[in-house]
PDB file of C-alpha atoms and ligand atoms in Angstrom:
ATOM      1  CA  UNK M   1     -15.358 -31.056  -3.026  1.00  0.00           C
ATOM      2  CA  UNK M   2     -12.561 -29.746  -5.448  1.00  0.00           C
ATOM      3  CA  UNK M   3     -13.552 -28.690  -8.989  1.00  0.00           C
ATOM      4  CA  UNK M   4     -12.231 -27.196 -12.057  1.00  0.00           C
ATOM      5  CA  UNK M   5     -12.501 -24.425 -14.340  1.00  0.00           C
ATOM      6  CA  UNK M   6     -11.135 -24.687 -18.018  1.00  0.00           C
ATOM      7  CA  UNK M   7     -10.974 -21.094 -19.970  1.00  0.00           C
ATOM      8  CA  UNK M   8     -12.000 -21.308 -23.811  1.00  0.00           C
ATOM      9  CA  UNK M   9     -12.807 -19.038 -27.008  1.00  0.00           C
ATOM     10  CA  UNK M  10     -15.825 -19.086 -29.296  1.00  0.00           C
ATOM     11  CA  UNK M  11     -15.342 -20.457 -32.758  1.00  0.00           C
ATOM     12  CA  UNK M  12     -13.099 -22.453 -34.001  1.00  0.00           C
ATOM     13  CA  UNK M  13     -11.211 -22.983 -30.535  1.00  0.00           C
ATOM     14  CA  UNK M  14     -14.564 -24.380 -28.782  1.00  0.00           C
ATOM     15  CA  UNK M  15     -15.699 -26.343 -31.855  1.00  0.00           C
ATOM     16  CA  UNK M  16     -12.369 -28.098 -31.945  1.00  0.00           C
ATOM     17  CA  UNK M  17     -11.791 -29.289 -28.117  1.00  0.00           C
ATOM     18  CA  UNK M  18     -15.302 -30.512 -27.958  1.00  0.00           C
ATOM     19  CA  UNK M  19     -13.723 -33.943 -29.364  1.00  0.00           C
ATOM     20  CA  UNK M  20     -11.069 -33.540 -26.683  1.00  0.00           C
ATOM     21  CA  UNK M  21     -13.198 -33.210 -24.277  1.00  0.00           C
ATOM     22  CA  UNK M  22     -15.555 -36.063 -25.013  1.00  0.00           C
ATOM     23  CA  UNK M  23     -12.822 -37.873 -24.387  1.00  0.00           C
ATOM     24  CA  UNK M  24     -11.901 -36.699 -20.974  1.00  0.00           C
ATOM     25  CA  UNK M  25     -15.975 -38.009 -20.535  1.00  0.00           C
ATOM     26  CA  UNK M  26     -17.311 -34.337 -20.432  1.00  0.00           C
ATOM     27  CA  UNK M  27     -20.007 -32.957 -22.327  1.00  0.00           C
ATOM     28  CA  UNK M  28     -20.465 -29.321 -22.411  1.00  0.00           C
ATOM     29  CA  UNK M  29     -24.293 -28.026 -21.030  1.00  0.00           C
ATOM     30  CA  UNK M  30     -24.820 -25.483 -23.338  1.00  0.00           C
ATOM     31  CA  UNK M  31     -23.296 -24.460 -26.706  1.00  0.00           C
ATOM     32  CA  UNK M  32     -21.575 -20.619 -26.262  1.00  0.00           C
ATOM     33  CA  UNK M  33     -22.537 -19.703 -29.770  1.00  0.00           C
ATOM     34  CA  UNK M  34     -26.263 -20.247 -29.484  1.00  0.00           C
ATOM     35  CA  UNK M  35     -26.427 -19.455 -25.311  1.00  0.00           C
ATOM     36  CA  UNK M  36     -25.188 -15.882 -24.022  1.00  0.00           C
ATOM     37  CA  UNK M  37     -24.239 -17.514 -20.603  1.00  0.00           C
ATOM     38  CA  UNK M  38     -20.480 -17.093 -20.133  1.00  0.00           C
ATOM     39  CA  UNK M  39     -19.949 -19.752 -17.052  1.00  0.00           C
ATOM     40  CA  UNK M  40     -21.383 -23.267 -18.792  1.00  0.00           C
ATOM     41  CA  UNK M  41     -21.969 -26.157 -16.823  1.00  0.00           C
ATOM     42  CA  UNK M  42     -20.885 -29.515 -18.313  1.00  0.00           C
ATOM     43  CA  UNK M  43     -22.149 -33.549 -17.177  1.00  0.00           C
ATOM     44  CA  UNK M  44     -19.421 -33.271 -14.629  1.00  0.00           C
ATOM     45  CA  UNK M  45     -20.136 -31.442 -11.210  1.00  0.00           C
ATOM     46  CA  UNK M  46     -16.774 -30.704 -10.840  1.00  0.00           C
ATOM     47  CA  UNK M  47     -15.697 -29.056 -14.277  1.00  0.00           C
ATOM     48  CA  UNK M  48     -17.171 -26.131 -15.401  1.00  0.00           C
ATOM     49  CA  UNK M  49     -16.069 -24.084 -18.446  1.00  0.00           C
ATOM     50  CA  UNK M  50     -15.820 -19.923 -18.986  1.00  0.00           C
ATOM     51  CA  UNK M  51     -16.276 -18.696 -22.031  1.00  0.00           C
ATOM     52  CA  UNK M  52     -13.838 -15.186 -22.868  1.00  0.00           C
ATOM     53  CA  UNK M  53     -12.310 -13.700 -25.544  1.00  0.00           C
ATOM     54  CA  UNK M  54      -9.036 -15.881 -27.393  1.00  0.00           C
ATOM     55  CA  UNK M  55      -6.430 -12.962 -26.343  1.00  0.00           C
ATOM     56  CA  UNK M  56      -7.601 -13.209 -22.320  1.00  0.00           C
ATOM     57  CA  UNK M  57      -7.676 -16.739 -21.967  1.00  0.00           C
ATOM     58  CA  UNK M  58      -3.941 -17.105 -20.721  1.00  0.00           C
ATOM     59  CA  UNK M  59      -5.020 -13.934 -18.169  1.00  0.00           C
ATOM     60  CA  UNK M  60      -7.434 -16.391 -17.155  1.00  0.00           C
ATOM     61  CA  UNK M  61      -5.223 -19.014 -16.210  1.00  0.00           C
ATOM     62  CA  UNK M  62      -2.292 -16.850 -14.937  1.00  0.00           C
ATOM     63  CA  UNK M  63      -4.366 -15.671 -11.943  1.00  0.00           C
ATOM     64  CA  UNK M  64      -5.693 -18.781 -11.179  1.00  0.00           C
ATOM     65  CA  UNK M  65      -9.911 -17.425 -12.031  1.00  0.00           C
ATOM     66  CA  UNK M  66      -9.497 -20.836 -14.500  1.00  0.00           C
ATOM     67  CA  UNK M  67      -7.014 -23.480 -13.525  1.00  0.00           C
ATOM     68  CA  UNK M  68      -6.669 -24.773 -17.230  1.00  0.00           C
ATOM     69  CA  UNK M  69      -7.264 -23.013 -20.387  1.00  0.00           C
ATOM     70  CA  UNK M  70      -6.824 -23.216 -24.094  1.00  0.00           C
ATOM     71  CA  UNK M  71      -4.769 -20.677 -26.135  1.00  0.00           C
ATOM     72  CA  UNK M  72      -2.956 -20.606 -29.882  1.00  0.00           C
ATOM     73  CA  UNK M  73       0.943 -20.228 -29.607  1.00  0.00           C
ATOM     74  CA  UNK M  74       0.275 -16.667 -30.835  1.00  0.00           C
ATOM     75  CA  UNK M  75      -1.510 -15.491 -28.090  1.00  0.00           C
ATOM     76  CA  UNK M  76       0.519 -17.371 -25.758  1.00  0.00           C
ATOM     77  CA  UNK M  77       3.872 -15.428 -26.807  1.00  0.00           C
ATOM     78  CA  UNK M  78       2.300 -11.995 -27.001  1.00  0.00           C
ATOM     79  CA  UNK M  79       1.276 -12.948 -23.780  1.00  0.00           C
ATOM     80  CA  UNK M  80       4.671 -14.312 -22.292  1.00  0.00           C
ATOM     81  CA  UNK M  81       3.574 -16.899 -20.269  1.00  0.00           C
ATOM     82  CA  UNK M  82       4.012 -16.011 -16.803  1.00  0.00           C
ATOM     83  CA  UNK M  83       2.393 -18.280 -14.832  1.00  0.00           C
ATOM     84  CA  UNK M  84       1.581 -20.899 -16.747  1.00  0.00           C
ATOM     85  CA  UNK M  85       2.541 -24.487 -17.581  1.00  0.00           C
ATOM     86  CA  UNK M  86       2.360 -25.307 -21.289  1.00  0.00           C
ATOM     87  CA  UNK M  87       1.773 -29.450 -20.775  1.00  0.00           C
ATOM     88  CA  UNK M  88       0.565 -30.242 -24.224  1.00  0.00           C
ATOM     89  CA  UNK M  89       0.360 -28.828 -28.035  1.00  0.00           C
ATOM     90  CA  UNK M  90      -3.325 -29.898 -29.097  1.00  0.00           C
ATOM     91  CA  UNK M  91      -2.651 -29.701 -32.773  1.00  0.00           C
ATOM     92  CA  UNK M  92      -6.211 -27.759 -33.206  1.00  0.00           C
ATOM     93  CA  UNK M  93      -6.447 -24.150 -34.643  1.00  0.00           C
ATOM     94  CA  UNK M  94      -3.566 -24.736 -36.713  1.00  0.00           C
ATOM     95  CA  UNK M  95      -2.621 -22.195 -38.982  1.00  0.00           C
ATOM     96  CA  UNK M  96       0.985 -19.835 -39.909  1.00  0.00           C
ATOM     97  CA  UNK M  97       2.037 -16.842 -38.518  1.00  0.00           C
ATOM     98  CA  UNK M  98       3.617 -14.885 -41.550  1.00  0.00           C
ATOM     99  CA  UNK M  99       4.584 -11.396 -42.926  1.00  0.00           C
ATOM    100  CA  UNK M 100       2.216 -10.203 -46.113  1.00  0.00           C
ATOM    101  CA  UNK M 101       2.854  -7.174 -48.473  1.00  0.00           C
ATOM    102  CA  UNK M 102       0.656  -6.175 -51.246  1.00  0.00           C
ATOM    103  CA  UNK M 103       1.808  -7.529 -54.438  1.00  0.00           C
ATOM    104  CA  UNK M 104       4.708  -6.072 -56.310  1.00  0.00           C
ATOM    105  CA  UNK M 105       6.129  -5.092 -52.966  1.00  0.00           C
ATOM    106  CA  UNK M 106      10.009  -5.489 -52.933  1.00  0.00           C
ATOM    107  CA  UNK M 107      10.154  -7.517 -49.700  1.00  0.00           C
ATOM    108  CA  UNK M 108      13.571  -9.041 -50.198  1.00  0.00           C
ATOM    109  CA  UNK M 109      14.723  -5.519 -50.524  1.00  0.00           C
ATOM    110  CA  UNK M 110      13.035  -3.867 -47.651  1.00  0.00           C
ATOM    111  CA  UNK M 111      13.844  -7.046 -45.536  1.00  0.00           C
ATOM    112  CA  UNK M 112      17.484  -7.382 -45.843  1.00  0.00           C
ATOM    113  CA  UNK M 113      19.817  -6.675 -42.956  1.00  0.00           C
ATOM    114  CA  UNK M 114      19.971  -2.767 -42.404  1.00  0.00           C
ATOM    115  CA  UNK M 115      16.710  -2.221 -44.327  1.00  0.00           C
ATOM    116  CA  UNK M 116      13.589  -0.798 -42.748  1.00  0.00           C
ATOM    117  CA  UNK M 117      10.223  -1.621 -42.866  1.00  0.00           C
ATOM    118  CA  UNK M 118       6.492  -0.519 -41.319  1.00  0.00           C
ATOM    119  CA  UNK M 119       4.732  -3.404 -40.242  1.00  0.00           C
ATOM    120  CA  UNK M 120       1.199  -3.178 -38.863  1.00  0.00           C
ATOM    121  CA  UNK M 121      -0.044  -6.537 -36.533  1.00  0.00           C
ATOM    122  CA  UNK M 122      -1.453  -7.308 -33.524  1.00  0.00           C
ATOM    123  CA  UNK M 123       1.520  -9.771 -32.885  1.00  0.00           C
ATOM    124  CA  UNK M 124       3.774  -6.469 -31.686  1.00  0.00           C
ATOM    125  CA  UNK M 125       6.291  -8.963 -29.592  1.00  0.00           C
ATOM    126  CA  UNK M 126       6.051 -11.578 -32.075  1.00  0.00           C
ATOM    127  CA  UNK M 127       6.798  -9.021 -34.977  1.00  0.00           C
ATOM    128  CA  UNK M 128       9.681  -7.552 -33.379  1.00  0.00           C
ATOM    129  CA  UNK M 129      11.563 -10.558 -32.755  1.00  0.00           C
ATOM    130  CA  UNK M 130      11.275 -11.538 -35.954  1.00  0.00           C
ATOM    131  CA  UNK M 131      12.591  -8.954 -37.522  1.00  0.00           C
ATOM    132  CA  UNK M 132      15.229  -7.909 -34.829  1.00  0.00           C
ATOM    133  CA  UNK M 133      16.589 -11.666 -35.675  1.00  0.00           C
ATOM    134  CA  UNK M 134      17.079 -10.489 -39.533  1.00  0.00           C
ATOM    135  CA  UNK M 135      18.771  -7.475 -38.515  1.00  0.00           C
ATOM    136  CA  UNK M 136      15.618  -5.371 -40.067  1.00  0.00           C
ATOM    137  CA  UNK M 137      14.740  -1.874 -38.513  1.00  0.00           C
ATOM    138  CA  UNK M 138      10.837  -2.182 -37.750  1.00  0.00           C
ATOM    139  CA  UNK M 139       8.396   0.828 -37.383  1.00  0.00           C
ATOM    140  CA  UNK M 140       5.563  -1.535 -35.649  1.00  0.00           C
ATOM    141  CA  UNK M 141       2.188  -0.368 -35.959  1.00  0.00           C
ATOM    142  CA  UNK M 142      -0.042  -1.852 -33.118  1.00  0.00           C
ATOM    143  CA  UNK M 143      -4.015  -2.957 -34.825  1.00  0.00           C
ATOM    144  CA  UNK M 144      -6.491  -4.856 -32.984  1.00  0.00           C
ATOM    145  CA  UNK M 145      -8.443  -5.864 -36.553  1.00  0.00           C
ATOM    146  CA  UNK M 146      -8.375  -6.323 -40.371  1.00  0.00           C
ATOM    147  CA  UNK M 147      -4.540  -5.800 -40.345  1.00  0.00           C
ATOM    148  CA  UNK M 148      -5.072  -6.720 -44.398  1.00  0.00           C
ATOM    149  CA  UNK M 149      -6.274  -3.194 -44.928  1.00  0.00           C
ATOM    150  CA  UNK M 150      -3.324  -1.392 -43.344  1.00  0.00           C
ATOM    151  CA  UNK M 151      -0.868  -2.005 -46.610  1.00  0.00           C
ATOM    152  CA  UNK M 152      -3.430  -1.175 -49.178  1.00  0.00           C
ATOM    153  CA  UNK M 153      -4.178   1.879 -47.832  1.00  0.00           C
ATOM    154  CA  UNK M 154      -0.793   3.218 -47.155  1.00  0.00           C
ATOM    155  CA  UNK M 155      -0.433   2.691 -43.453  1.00  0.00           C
ATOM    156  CA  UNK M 156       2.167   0.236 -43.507  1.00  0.00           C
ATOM    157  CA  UNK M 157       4.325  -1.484 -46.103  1.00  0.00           C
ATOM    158  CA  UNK M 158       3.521  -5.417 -44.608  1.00  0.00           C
ATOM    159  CA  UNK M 159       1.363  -7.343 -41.709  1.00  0.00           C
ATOM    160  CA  UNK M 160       1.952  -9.875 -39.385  1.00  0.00           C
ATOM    161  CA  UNK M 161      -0.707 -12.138 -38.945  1.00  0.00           C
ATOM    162  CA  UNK M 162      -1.942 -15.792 -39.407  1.00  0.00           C
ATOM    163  CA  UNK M 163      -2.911 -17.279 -42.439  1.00  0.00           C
ATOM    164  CA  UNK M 164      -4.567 -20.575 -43.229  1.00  0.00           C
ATOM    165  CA  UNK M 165      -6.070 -20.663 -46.535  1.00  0.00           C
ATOM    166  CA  UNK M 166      -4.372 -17.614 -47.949  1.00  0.00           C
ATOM    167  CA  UNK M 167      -7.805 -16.373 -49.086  1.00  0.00           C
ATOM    168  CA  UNK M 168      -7.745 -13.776 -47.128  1.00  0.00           C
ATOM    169  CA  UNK M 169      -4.869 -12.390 -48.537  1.00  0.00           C
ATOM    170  CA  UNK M 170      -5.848 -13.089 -51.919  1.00  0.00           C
ATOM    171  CA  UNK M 171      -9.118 -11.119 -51.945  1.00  0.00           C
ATOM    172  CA  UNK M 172      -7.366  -8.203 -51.094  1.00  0.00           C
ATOM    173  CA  UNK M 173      -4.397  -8.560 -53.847  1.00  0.00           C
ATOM    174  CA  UNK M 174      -1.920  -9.212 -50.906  1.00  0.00           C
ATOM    175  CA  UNK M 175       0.502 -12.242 -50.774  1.00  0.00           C
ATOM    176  CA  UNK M 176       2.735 -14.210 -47.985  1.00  0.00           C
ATOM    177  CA  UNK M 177       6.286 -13.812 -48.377  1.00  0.00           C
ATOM    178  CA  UNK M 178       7.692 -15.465 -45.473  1.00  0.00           C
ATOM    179  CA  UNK M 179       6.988 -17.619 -42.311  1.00  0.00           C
ATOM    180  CA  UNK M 180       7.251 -16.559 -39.220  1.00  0.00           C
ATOM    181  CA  UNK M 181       5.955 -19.869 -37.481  1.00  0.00           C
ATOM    182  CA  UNK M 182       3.094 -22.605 -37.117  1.00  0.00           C
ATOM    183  CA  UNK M 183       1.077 -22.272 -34.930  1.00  0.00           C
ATOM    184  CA  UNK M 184      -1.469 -24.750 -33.441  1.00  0.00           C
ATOM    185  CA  UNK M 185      -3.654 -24.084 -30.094  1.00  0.00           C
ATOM    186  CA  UNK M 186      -2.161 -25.446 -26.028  1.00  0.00           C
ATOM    187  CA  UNK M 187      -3.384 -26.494 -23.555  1.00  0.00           C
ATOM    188  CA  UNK M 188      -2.093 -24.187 -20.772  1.00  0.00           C
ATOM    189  CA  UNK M 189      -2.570 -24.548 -16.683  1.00  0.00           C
ATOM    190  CA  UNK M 190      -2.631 -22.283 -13.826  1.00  0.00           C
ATOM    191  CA  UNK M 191       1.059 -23.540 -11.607  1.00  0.00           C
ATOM    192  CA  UNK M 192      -0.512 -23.548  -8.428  1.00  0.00           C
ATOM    193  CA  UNK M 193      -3.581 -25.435  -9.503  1.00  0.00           C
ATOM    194  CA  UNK M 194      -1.450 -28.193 -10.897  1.00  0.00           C
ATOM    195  CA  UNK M 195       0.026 -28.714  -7.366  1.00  0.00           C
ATOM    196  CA  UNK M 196      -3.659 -28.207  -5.565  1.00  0.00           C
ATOM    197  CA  UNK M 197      -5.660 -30.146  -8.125  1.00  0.00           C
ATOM    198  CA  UNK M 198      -3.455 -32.497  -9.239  1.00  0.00           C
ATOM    199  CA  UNK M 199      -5.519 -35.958  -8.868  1.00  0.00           C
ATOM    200  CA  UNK M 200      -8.214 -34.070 -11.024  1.00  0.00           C
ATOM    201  CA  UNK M 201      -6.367 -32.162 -13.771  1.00  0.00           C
ATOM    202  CA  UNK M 202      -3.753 -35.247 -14.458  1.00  0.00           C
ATOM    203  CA  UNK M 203      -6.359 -37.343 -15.473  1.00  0.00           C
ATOM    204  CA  UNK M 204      -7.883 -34.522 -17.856  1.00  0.00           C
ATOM    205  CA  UNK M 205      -4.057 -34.000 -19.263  1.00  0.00           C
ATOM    206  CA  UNK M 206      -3.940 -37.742 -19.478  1.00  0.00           C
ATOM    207  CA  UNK M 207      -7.275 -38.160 -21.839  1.00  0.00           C
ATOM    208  CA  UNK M 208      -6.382 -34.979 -23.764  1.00  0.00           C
ATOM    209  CA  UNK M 209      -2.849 -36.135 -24.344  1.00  0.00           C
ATOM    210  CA  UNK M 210      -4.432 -39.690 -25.623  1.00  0.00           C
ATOM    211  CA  UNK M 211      -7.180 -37.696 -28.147  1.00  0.00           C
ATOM    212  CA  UNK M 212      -3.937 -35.871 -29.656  1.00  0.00           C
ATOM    213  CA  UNK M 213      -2.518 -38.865 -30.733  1.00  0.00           C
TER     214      UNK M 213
HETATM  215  P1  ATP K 301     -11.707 -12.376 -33.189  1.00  0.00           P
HETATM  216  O1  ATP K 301     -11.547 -13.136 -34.485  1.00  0.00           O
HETATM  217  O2  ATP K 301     -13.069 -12.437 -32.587  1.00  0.00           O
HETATM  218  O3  ATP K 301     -11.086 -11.026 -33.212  1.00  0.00           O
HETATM  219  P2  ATP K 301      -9.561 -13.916 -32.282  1.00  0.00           P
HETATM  220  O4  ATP K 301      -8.915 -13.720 -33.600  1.00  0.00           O
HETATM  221  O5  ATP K 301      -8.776 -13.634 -31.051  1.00  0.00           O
HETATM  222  O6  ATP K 301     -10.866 -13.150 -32.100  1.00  0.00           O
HETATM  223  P3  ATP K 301     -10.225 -16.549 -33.257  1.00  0.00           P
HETATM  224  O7  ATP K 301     -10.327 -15.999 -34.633  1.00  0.00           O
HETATM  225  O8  ATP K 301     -11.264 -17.484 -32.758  1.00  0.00           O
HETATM  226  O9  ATP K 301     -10.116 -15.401 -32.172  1.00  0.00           O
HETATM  227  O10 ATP K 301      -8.819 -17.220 -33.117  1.00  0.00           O
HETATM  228  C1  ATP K 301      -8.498 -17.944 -31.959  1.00  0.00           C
HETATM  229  C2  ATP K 301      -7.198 -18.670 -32.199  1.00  0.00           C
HETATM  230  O11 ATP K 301      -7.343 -19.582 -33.284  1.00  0.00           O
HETATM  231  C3  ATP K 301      -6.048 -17.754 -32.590  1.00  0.00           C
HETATM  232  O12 ATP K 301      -5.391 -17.255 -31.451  1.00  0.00           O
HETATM  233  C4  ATP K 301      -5.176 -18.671 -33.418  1.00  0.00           C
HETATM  234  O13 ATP K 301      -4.330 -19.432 -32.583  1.00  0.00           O
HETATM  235  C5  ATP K 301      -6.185 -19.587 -34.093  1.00  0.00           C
HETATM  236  N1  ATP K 301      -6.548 -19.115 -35.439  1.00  0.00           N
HETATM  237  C6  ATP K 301      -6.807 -17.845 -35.834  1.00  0.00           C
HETATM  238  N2  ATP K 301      -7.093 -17.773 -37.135  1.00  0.00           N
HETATM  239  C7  ATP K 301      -7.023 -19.036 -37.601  1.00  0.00           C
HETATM  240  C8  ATP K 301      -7.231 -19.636 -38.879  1.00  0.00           C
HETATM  241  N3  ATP K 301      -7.549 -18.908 -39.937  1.00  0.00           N
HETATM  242  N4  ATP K 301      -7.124 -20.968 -38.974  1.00  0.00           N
HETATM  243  C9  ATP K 301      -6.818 -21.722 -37.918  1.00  0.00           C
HETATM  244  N5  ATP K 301      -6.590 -21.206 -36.679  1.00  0.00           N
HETATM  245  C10 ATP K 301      -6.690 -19.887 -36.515  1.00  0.00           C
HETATM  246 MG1   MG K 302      -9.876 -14.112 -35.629  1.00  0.00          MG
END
């Protein structure tokens, strides 16, 4: 018998396509924030979930270890998508990626074509087309957390990174000054497992495309 194996984060990710997947009939076996297991069985025999970190969840997919998968649009362009189909935007995890600079910061100056600016994100391919589209020299700085400190400690003059609230930023006397994008969480498939699984993965794109709505 054929079976399936959908990749997914802790937090807000997993909290947010339980409703999804209660639709599709499936019911998770354990809950990943309570249970260190990292395979969890759900009500169906033949779907299983794995439970790894946000930023390896289109790896996941790409080499077919999980046939479907769940992923913001941030990830999935730092990632580049090889590999993948990106079926259906799940409108969950929503948030904006945007540039911040500590208050006061001339932004419109530094950010004008020809100017220069030090950015620290994790969003490094993100970041850079961004700016390369404004004609604005970048310095990028790569982080992996708390990319709020960077400017208010002198390592950079902005950040690229996602905001939802703002409170973040607040706190720590920073502010947005522009948009990158939105950004909301996909569903994302492995190509050849759409081909070999079909008659079980349309009908799981079929009740998650329904919940969207
Ligand atoms: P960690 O926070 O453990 O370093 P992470 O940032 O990769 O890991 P999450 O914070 O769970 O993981 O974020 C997972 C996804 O949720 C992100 O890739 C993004 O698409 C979305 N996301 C991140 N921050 C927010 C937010 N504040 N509001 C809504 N969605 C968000
Ligand atoms: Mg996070």
């Amino acid at each position: 018998m054929s079976s399936i194996t959908l990749a997914l984060s802790k937090g807000r990710i997993f909290e947010e396509t339980l409703p999804l997947l209660a639709a599709a009939g499936i019911v998770p076996a354990d809950n990943p924030e309570t249970s260190r297991k990292l395979i969890i069985d759900t009500n169906r025999p033949d779907v299983r979930l794995v439970i790894v970190r946000a930023t390896d969840t289109p790896t996941y997919v790409q080499y077919g270890a999980a046939d479907l998968g769940i992923a913001g649009k941030d990830v999935l362009l730092e990632h580049g998508g090889a590999g993948l189909y990106q079926p259906l935007d799940l409108d969950i995890a929503k948030c904006r990626l945007c540039v911040a600079t500590r208050k006061g910061f001339d932004y419109a100056a530094a950010s004008r074509p020809g100017g220069r600016i030090r950015v620290a994100t994790k969003y490094i391919n993100s970041a850079k087309a961004h700016f390369a589209a404004k004609g604005v020299h970048v310095d990028l700085i790569k982080l992996y957390g708390s990319m709020e400190l960077a400017p208010l400690v002198g390592l950079a003059d902005a950040i690229v990174d996602l905001v939802s609230s703002g409170g973040t930023l607040r706190a720590n006397n920073l502010e947005e000054v522009e948009e990158i994008m939105p950004i909301s969480s996909r569903l994302i498939v492995n190509q050849a497992s759409l081909k070999l699984k079909r008659e079980l993965i349309q009908p799981l794109l079929e009740a998650f495309a329904g919940a969207v709505k």
